[in-house]
PDB file of C-alpha atoms in Angstrom:
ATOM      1  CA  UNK A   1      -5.028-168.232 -11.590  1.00  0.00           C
ATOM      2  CA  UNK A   2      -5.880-171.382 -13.350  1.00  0.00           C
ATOM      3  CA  UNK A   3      -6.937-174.121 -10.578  1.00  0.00           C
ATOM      4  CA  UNK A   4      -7.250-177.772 -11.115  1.00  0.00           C
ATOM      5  CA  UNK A   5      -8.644-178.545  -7.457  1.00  0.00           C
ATOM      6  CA  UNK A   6     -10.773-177.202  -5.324  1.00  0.00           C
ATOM      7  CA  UNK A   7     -13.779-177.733  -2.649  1.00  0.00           C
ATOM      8  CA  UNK A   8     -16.719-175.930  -1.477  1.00  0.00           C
ATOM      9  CA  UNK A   9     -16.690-174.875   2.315  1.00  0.00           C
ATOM     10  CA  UNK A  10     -19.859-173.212   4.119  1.00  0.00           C
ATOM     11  CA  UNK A  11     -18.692-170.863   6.938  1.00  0.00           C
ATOM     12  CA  UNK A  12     -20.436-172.059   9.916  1.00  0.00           C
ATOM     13  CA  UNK A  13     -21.776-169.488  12.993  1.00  0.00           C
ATOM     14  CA  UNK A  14     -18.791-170.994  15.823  1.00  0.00           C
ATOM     15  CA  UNK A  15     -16.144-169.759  13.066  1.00  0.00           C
ATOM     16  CA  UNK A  16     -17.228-165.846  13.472  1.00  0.00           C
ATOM     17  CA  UNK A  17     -15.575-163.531  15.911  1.00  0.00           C
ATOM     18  CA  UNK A  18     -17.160-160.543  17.676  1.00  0.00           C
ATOM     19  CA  UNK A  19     -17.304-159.056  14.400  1.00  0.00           C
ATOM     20  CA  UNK A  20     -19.324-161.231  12.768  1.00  0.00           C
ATOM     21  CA  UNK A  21     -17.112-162.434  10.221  1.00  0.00           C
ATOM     22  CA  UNK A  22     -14.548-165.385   9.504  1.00  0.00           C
ATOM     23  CA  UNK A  23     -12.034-165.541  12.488  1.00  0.00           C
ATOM     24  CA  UNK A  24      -8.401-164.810  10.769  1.00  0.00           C
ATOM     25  CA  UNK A  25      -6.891-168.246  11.922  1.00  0.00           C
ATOM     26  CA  UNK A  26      -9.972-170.334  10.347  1.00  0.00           C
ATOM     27  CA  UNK A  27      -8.822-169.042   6.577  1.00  0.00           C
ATOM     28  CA  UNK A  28      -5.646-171.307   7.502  1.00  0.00           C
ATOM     29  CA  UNK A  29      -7.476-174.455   8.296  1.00  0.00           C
ATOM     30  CA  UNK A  30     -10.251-173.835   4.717  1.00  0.00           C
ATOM     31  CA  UNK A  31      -6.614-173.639   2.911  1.00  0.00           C
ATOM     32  CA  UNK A  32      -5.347-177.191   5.195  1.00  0.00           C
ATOM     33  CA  UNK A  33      -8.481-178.247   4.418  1.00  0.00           C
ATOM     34  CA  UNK A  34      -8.182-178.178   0.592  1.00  0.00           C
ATOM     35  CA  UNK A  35      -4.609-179.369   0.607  1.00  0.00           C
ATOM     36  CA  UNK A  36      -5.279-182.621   2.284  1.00  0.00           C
ATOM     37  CA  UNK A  37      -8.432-182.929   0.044  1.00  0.00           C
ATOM     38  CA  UNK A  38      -6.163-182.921  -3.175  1.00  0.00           C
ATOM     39  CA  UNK A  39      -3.889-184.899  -1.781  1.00  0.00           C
ATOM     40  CA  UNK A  40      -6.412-187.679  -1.092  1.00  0.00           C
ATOM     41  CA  UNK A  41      -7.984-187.406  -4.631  1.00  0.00           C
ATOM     42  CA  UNK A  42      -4.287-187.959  -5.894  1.00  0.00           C
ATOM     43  CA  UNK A  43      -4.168-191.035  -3.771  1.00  0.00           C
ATOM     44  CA  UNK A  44      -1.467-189.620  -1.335  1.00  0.00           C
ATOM     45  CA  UNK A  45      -3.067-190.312   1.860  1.00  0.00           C
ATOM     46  CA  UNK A  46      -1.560-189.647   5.219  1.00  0.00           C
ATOM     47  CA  UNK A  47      -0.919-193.631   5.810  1.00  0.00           C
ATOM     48  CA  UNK A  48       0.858-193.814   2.684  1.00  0.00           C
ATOM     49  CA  UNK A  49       2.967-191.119   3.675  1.00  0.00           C
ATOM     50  CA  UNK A  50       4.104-192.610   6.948  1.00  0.00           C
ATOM     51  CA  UNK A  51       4.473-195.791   5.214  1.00  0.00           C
ATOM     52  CA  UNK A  52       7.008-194.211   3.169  1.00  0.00           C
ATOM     53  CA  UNK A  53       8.240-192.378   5.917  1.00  0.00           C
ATOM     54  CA  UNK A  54       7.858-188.952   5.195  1.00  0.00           C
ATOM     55  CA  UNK A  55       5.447-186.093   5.390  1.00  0.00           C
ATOM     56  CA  UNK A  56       4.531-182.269   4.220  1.00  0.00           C
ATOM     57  CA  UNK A  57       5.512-179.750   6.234  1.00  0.00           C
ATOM     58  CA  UNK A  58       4.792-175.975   6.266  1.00  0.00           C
ATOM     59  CA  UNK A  59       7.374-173.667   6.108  1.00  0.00           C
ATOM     60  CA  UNK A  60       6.075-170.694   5.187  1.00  0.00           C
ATOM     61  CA  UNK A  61       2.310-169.441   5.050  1.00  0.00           C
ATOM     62  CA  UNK A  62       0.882-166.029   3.884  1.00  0.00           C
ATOM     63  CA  UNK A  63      -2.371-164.807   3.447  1.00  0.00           C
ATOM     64  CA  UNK A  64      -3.571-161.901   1.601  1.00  0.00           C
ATOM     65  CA  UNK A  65      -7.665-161.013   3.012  1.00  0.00           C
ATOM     66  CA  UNK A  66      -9.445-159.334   0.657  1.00  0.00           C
ATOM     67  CA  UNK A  67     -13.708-159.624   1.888  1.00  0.00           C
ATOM     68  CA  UNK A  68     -14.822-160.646   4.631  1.00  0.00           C
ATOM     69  CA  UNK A  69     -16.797-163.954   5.089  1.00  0.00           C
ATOM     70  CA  UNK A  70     -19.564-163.969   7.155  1.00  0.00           C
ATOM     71  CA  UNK A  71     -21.851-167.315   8.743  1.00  0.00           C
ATOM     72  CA  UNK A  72     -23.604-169.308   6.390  1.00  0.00           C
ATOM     73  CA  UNK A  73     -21.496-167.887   3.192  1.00  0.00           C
ATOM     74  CA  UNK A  74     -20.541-170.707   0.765  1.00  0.00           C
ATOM     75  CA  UNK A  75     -16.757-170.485  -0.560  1.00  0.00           C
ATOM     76  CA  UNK A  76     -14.637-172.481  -3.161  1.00  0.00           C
ATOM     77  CA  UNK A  77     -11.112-173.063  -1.697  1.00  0.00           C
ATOM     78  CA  UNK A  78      -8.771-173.843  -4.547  1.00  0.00           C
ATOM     79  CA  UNK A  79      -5.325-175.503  -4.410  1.00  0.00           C
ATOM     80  CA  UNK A  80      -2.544-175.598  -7.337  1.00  0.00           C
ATOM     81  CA  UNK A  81       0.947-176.451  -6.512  1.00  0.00           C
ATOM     82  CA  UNK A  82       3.818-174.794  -8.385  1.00  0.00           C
ATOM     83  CA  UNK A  83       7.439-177.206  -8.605  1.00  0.00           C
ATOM     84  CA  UNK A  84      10.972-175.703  -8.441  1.00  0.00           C
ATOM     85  CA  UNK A  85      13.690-177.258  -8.638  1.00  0.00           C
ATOM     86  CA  UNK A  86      15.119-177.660  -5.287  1.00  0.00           C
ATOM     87  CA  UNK A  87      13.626-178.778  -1.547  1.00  0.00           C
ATOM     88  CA  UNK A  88      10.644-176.906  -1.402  1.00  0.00           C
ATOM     89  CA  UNK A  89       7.599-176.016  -3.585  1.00  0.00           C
ATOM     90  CA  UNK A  90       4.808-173.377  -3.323  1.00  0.00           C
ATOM     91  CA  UNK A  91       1.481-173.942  -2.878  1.00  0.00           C
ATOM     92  CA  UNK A  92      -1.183-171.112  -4.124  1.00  0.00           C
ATOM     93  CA  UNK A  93      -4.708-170.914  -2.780  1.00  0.00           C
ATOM     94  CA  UNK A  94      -7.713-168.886  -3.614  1.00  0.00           C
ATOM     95  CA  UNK A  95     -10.878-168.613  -0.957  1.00  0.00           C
ATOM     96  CA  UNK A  96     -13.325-167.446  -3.541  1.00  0.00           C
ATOM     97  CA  UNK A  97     -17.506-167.068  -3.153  1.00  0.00           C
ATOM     98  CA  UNK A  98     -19.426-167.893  -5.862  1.00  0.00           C
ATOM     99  CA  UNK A  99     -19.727-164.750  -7.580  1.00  0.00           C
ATOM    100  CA  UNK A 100     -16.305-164.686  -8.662  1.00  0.00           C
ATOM    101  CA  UNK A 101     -15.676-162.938  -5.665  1.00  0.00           C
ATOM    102  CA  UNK A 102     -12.018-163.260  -4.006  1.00  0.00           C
ATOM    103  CA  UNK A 103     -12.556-164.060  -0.378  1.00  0.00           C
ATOM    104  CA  UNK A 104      -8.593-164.429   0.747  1.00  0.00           C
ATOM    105  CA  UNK A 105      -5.380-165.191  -1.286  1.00  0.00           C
ATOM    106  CA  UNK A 106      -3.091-168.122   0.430  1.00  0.00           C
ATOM    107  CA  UNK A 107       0.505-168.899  -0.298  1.00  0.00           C
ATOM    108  CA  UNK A 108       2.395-171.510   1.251  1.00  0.00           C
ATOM    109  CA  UNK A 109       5.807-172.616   0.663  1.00  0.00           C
ATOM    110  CA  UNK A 110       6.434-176.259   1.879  1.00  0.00           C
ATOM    111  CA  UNK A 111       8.828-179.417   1.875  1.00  0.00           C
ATOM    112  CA  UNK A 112       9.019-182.957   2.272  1.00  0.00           C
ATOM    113  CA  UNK A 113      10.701-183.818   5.461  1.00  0.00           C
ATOM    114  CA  UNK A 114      12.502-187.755   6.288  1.00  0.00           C
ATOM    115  CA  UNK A 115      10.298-188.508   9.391  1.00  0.00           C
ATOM    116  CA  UNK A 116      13.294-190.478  10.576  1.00  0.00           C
ATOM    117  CA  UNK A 117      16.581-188.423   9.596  1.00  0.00           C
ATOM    118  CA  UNK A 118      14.104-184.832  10.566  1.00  0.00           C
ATOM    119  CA  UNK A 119      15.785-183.154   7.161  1.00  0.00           C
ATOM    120  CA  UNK A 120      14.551-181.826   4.287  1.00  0.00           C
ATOM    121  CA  UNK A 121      14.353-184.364   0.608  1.00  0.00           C
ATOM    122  CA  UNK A 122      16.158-182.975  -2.048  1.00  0.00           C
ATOM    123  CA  UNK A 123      13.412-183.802  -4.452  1.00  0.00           C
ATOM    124  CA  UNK A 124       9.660-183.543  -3.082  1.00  0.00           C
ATOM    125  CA  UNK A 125       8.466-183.923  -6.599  1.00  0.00           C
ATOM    126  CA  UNK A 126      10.046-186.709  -7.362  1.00  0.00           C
ATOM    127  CA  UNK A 127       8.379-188.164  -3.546  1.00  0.00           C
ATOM    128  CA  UNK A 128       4.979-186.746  -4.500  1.00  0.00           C
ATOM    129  CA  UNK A 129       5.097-188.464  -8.283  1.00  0.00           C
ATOM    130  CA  UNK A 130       5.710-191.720  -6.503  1.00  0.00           C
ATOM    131  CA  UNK A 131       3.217-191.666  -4.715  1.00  0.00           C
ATOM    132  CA  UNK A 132       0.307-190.005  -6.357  1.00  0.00           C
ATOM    133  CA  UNK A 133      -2.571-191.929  -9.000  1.00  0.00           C
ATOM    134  CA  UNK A 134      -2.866-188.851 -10.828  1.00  0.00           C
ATOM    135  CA  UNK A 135       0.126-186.464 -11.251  1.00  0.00           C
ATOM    136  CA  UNK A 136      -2.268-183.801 -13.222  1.00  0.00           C
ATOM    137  CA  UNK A 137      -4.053-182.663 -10.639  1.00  0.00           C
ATOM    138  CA  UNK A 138      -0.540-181.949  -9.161  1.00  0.00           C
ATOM    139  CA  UNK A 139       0.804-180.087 -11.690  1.00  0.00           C
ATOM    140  CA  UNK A 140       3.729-182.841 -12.050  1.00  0.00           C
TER     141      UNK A 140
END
């Protein structure tokens, strides 16, 4: 997969379960993690948002686990968003360690809901181009 974005995450010893590796539900919040950290290099910050009135919202997550992480292992969490043409766009993640190894595989599906109206936009894209300094780094 060809990734514009991504950032470096250490997994830290409270993030382990009895097994000694990466608890399942902290893979989700490495992938949140990355998301919000494109969007703020793009300029679309979560004030911005709710000065326009809208926001992001997850509707669909999955994630494919491939090696475990264990404490003090250093990962690169990429992000690369992928545009249809309707409500909703997709969101694909890779939770790599520096070796070129794949940690976990993370696809989301998500939309841009009207924080007043609680629906859907037709056109996230067009939302997201408004609002972002730098429409490369999201694939617009």
């Amino acid at each position: 997969m060809a990734v514009p974005f991504s950032v470096r995450v250490t997994v830290r010893g409270y993030e382990t379960d009895v097994q000694g590796h990466l608890n399942q539900a902290v893979y989700l919040n490495y992938a949140e993690h990355a998301r919000w950290s494109l969007l703020q290099a793009v300029g679309v910050t979560q004030a911005r948002l709710r000065e326009r009135g809208v926001g992001p919202v997850a509707l669909e997550t999955t994630i494919r686990y491939r090696r475990e992480l264990l404490a003090g292992d250093e990962v690169d969490v990429s992000c690369a968003f992928e545009w249809g043409g309707g409500k909703t766009f997709k969101i694909r993640q890779e939770i790599r360690k520096p070796d070129g190894t794949v940690a976990a595989e993370v696809t989301a599906v998500g939309g841009m809901l009207d924080l007043e109206k609680r629906k859907l936009l037709a056109d996230p894209r067009a939302v997201f181009g408004e609002l972002a300094t730098d429409l490369g780094l999201l694939g617009l």
